[in-house]
Short mmCIF file of C-alpha atoms in Angstrom, two decimals:
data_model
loop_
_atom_site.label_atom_id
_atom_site.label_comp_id
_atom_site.label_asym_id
_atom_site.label_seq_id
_atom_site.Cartn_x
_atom_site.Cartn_y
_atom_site.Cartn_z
CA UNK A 2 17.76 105.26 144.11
CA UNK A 3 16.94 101.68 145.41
CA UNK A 4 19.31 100.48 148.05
CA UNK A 5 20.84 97.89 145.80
CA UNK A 6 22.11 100.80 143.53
CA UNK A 7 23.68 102.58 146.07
CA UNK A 8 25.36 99.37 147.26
CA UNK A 9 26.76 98.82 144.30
CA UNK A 10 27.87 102.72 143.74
CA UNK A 11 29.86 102.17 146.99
CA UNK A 12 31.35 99.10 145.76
CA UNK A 13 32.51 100.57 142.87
CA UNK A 14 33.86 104.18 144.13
CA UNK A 15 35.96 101.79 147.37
CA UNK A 16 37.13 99.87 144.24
CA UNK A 17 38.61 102.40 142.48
CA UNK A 18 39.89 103.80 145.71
CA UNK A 19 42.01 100.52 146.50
CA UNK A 20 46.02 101.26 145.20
CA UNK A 21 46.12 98.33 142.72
CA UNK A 22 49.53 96.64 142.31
CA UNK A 23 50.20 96.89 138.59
CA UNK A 24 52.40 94.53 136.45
CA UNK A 25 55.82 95.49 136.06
CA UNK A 26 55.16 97.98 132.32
CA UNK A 27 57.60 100.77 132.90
CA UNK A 28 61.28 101.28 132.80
CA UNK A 29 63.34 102.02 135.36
CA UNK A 30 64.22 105.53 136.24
CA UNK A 31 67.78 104.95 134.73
CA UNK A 32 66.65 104.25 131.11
CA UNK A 33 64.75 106.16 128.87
CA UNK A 34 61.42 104.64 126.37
CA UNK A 35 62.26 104.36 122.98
CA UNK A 36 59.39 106.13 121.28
CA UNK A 37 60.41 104.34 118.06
CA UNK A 38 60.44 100.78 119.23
CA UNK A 39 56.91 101.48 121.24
CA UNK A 40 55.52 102.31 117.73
CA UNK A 41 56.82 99.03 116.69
CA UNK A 42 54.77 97.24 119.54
CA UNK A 43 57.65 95.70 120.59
CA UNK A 44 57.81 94.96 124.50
CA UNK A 45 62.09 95.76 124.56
CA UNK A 46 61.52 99.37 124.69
CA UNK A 47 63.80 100.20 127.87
CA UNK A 48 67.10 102.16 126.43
CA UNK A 49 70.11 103.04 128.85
CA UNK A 50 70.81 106.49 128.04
CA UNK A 51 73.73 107.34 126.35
CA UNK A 52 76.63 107.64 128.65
CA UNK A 53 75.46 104.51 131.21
CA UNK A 54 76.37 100.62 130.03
CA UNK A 55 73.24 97.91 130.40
CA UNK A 56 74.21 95.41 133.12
CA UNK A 57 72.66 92.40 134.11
CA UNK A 58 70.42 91.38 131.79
CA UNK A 59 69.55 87.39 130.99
CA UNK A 60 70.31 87.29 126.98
CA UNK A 61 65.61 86.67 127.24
CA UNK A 62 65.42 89.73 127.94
CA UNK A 63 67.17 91.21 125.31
CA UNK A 64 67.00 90.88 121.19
CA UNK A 65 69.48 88.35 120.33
CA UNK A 66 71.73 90.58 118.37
CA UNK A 67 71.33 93.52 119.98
CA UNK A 68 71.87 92.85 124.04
CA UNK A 69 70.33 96.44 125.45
CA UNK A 70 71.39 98.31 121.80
CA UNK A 71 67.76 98.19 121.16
CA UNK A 72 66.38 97.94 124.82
CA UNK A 73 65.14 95.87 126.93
CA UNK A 74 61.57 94.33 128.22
CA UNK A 75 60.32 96.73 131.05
CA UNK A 76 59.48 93.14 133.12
CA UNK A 77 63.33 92.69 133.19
CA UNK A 78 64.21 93.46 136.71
CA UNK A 79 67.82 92.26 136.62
CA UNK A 80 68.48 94.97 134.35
CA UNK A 81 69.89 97.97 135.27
CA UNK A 82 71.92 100.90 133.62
CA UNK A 83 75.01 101.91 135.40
CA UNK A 84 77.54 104.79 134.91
CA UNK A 85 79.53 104.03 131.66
CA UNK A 86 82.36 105.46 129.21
CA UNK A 87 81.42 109.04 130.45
CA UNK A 88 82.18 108.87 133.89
CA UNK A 89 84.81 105.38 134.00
CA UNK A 90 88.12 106.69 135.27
CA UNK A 91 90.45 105.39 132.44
CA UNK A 92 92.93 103.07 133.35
CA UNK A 93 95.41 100.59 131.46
CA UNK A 94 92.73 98.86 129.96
CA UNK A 95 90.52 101.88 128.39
CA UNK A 96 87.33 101.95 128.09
CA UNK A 97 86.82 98.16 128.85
CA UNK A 98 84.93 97.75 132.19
CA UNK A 99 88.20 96.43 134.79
CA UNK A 100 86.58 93.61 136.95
CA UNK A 101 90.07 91.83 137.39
CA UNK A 102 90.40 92.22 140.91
CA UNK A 103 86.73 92.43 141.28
CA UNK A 104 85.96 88.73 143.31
CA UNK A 105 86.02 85.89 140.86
CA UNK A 106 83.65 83.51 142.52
CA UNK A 107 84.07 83.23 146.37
CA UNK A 108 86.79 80.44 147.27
CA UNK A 109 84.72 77.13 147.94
CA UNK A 110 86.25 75.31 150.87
CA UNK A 111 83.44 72.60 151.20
CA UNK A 112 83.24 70.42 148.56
CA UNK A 113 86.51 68.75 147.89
CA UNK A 114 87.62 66.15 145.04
CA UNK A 115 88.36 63.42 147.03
CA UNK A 116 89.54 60.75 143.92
CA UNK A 117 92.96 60.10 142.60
CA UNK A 118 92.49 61.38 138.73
CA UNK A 119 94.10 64.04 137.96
CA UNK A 120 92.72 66.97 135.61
CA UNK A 121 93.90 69.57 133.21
CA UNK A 122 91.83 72.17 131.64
CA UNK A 123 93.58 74.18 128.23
CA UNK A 124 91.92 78.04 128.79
CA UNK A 125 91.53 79.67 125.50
CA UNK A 126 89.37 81.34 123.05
CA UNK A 127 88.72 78.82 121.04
CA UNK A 128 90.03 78.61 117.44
CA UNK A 129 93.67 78.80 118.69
CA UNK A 130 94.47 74.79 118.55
CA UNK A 131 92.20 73.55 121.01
CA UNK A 132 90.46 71.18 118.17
CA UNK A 133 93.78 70.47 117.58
CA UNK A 134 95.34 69.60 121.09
CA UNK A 135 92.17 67.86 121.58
CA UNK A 136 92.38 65.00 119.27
CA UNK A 137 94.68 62.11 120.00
CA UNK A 138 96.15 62.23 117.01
CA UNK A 139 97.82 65.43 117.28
CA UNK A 140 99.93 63.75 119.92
CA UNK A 141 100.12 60.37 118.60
CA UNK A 142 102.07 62.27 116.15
CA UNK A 143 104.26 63.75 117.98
CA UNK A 144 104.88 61.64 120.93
CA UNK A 145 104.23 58.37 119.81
CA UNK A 146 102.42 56.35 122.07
CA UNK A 147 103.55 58.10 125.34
CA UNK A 148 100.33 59.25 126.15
CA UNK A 149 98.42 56.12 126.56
CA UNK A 150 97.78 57.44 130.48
CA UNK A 151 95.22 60.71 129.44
CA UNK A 152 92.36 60.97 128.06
CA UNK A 153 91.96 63.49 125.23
CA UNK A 154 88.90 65.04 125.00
CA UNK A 155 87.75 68.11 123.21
CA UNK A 156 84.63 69.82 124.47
CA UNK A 157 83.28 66.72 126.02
CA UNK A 158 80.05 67.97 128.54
CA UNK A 159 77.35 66.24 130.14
CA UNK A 160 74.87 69.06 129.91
CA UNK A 161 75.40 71.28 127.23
CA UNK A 162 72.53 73.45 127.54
CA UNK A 163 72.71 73.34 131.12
CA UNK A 164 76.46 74.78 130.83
CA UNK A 165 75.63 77.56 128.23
CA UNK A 166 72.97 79.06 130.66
CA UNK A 167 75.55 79.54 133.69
CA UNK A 168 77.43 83.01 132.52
CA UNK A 169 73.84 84.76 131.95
CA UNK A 170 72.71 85.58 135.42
CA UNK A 171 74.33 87.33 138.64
CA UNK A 172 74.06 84.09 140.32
CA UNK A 173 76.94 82.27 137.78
CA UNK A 174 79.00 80.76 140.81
CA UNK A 175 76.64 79.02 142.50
CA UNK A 176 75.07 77.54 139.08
CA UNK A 177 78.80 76.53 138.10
CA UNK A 178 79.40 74.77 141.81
CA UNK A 179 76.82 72.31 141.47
CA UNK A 180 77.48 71.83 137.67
CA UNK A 181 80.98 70.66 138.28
CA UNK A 182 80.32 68.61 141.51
CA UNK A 183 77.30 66.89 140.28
CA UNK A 184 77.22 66.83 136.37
CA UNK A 185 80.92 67.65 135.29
CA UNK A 186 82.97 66.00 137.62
CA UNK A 187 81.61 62.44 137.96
CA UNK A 188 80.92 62.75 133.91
CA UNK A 189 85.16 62.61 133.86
CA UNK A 190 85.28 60.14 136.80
CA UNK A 191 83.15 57.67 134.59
CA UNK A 192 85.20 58.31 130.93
CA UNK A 193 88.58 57.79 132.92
CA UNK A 194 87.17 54.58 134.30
CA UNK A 195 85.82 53.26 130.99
CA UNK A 196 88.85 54.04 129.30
CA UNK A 197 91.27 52.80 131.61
CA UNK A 198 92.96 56.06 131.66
CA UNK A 199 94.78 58.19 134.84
CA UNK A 200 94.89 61.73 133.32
CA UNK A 201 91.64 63.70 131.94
CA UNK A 202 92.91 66.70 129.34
CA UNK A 203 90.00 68.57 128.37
CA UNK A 204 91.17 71.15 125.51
CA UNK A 205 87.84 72.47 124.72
CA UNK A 206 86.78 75.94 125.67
CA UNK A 207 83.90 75.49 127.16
CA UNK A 208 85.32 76.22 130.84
CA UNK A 209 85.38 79.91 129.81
CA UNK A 210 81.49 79.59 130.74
CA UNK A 211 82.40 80.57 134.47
CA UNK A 212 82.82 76.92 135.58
CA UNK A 213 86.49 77.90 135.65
CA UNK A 214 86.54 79.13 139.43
CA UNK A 215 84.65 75.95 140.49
CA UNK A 216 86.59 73.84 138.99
CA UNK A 217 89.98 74.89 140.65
CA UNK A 218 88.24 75.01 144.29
CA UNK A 219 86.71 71.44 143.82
CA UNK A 220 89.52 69.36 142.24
CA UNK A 221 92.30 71.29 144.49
CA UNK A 222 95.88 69.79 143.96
CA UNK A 223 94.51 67.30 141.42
CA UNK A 224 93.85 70.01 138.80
CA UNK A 225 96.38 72.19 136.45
CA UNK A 226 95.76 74.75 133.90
CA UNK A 227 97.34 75.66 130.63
CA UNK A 228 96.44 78.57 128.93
CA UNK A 229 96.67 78.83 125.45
CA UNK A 230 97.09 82.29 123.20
CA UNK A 231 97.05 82.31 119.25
CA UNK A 232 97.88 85.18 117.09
CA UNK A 233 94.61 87.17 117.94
CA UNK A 234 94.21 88.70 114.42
CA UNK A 235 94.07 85.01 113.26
CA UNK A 236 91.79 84.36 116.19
CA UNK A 237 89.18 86.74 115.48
CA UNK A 238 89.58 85.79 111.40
CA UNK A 239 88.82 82.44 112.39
CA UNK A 240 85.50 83.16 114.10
CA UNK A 241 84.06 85.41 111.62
CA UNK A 242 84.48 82.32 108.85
CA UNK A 243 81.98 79.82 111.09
CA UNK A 244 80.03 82.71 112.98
CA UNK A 245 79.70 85.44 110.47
CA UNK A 246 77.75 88.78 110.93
CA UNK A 247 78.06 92.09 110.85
CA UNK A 248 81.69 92.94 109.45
CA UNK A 249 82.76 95.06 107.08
CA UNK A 250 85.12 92.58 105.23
CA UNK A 251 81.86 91.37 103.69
CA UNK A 252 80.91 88.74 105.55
CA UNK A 253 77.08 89.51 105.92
CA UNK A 254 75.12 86.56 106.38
CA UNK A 255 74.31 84.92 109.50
CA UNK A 256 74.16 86.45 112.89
CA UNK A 257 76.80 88.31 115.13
CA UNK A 258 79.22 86.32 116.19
CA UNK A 259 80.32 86.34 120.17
CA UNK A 260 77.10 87.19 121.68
CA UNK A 261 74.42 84.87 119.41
CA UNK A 262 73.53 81.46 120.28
CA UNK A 263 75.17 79.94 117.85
CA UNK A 264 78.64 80.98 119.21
CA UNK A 265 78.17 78.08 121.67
CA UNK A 266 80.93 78.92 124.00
CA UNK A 267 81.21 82.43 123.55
CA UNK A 268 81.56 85.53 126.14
CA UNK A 269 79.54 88.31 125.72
CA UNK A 270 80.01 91.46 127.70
CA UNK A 271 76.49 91.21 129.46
CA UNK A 272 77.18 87.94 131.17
CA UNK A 273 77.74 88.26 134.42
CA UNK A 274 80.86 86.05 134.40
CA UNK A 275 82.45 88.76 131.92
CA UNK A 276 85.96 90.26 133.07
CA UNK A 277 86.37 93.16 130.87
CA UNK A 278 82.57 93.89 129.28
CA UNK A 279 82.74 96.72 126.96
CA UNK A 280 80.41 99.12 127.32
CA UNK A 281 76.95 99.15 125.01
CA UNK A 282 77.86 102.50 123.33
CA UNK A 283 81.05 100.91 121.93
CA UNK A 284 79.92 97.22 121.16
CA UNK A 285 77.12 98.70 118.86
CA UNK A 286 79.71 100.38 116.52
CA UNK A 287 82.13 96.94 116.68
CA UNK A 288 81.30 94.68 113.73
CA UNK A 289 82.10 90.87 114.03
CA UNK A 290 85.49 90.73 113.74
CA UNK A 291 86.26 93.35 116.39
CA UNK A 292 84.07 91.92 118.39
CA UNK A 293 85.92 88.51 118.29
CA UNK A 294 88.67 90.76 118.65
CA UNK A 295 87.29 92.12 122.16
CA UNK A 296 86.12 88.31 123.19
CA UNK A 297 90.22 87.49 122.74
CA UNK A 298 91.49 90.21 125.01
CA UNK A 299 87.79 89.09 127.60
CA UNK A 300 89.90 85.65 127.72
CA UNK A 301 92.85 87.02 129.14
CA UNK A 302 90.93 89.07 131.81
CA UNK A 303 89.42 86.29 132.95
CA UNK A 304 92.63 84.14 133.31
CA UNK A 305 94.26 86.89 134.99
CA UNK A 306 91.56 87.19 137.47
CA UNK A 307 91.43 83.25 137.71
CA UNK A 308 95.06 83.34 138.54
CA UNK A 309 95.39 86.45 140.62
CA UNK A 310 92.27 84.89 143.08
CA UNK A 311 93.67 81.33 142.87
CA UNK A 312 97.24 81.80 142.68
CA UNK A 313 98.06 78.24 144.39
CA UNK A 314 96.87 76.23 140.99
CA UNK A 315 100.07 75.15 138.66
CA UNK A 316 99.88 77.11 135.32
CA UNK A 317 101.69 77.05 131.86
CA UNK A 318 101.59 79.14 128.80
CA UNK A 319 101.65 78.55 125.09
CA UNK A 320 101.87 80.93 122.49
CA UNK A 321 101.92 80.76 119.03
CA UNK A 322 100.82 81.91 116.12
CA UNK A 323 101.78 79.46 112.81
CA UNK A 324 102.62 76.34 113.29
CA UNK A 325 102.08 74.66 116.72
CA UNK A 326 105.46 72.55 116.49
CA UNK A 327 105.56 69.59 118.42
CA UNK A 328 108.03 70.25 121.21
CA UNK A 329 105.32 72.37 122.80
CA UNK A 330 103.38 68.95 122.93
CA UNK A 331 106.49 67.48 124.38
CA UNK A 332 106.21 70.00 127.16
CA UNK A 333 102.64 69.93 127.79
CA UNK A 334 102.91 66.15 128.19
CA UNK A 335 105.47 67.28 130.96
CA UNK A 336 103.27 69.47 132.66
CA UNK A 337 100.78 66.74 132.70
CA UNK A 338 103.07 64.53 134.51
CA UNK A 339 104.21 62.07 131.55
CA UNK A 340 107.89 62.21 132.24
CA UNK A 341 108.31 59.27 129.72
CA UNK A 342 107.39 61.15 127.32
CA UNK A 343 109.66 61.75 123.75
CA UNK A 344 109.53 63.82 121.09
CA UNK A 345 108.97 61.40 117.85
CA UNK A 346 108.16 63.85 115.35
CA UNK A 347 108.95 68.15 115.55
CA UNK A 348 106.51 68.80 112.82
CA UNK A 349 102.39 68.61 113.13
CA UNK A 350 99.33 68.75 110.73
CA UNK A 351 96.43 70.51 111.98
CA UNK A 352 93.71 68.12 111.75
CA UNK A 353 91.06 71.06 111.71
CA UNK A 354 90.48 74.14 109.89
CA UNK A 355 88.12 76.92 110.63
CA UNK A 356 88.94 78.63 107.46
CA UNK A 357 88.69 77.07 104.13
CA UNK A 358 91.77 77.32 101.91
CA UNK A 359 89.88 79.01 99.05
CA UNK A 360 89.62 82.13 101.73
CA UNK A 361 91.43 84.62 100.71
CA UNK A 362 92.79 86.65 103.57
CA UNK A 363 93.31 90.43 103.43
CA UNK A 364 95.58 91.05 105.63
CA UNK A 365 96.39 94.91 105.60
CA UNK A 366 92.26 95.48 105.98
CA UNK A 367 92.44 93.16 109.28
CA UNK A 368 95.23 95.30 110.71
CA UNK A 369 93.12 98.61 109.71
CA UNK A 370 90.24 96.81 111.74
CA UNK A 371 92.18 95.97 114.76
CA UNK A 372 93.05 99.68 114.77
CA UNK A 373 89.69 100.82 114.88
CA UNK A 374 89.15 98.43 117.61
CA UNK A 375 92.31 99.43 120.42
CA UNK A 376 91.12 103.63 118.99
CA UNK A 377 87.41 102.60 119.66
CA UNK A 378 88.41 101.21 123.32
CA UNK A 379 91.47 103.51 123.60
CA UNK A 380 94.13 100.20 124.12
CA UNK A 381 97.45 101.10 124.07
CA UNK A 382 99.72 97.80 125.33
CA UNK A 383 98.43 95.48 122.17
CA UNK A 384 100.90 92.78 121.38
CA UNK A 385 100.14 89.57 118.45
CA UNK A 386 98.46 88.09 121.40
CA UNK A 387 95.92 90.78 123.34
CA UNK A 388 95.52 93.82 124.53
CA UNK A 389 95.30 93.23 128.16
CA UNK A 390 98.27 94.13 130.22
CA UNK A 391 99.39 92.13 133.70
CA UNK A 392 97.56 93.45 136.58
CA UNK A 393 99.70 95.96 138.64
#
């Protein structure tokens, strides 16, 4: 043996020797490999086992319809699997995952609103008359011209995409502080100014996408909130019209509806920024409809926590559930601060429908549905408009 050879036999044997970082391949200890989906060659192989709920997950690391149902990718290090319906002590709100008193976003004391706008925010679903609060003409109709000092806007945003991507990850309230100081807030400053105009009203739902928090802390006394409930059965109906999926009322094309892309301004119970998340052994037997159903009674959680943490903002409540008559718009204009304001006309048109008259709605297969839904999640205090009791 030359002593070239034996060089390189060392070389070798001290190579092989040397512990070797490897790539992040395997699941954590808390999950289990899904044999099945490694014969598929798919990378999300990483299952939580039965009785733990998939937390913290980026919606990339998932399959878009499935959110930790059919794993995850093993490079995911944000996701984890933590104790679930098994060992959750049961409390008012079932098997939903209680974060209500749970820190919503630590109170920002630095950056201030320093202007003299003034801001109010509608908190809602969506597809409970925000497309309809949020046109001009809506009040126009009922008010006359008394509100010639707001702005209506309905889902007005400077960065869309930048906005959808701040529920995903654990770091949501930072994201959302520097989207509303420097995208959101001088993108209301400039439409006020343009349009001559003292009062901003966004109606959209959009601030469900944990800019909520931020924007409270930031705009101080110049901000108010009014949160708005619709009959939730209609709610969820709604939704499953434009974002259809898996449902057992036969609407079967398209993709599921809260947690897919296409449900712009959706919750889903993996966000971070989620309230109530329902664990991943429930949300895989919940078709579309109950989950627009659980996305309702998320809303409320979140305003509850909003309010509970930030108790010092001014608040009002609308509920309704047929007709959105127009001495509610008399008292929202109120709220606002237009104390000029008269009611012209009691009646109103909704400018907007989600559902096309041609749908025929079955009404007694809904209510079996939402049954499933509070048995599935073991609710008991359901009213017309949630499931979520006050905080005691």
């Amino acid at each position: 043996m030359t002593f070239a050879s034996l060089a390189v036999g060392v070389l070798i044997f001290w190579l092989a020797s040397v512990p070797v970082r490897a790539e992040q391949s395997s699941c954590p200890e808390t999950t289990y490999v899904n044999k099945r989906l490694v014969a598929l060659r798919t990378t999300r192989h990483c299952v939580c086992p039965k009785h733990l709920v998939c937390e913290g997950c980026d919606r990339g690391c998932t399959k878009e319809n499935s959110h930790c149902v059919d794993g995850f990718k093993p490079e995911c290090l944000d996701c984890r699997c933590e104790q679930g319906l098994a060992k959750q002590k049961q409390g008012l709100l079932g098997h939903l995952i209680d974060r209500r008193q749970e820190p919503f976003c630590r109170l920002n004391r630095t950056a201030r609103y320093s202007g003299d706008f003034e801001f109010v925010f509608v908190v809602s679903t969506g597809h409970a008359g925000t497309t309809f609060l949020g046109h001009p003409t809506s009040w126009q109709q009922a008010l006359g011209e008394d509100t010639r000092d707001v702005l209506i806007v309905h889902e007005d945003e400077p960065d869309v995409a930048l906005l959808r991507s701040i529920p995903l990850g654990s770091d949501f309230c930072e994201k959302a502080l520097n989207y509303v100081v420097q995208h959101k807030i001088p993108f209301m400053e400039q439409a006020l100014k343009k349009h001559g105009r003292r009062i901003y009203f966004g109606a959209g739902h959009q601030t469900l996408l944990g800019i909520l928090p931020a924007l409270v802390d930031v705009l101080g006394h110049r901000v108010k909130l009014v949160r708005l409930r619709r009959n939730r059965i209609d709610t969820a109906f709604s939704f499953v019209q434009t974002k259809p999926g898996r449902t057992a009322l036969g609407f079967v094309q398209g993709k599921p509806g809260p947690c897919f892309r296409t449900c712009w301004y959706c919750m889903c119970p993996i966000d971070a920024a989620s309230r109530c998340p329902v664990p991943g052994e429930i949300w895989q037997r919940m078709d579309s409809f109950q989950q627009h159903l659980w996305s309702v009674d998320e809303i409320e959680c979140l305003w509850q926590a909003l309010v509970r943490g930030r108790p010092h903002v001014p608040t009002m409540e609308v509920n309704w559930s047929k007709t959105f008559p127009g001495s509610q718009i008399l008292k929202l204009a109120k709220f606002m601060g237009i104390t000029q304001a008269q009611l012209v006309q009691e009646e109103t048109n909704s400018i907007h429908q989600h559902v096309p008259p041609s749908v025929v709605k079955n009404t007694t297969k809904l209510e079996e549905m939402d049954l499933q839904y509070r048995s599935l999640l073991n609710l008991k205090h359901c009213n017309q408009f949630t499931c979520i009791p006050p905080i005691k």
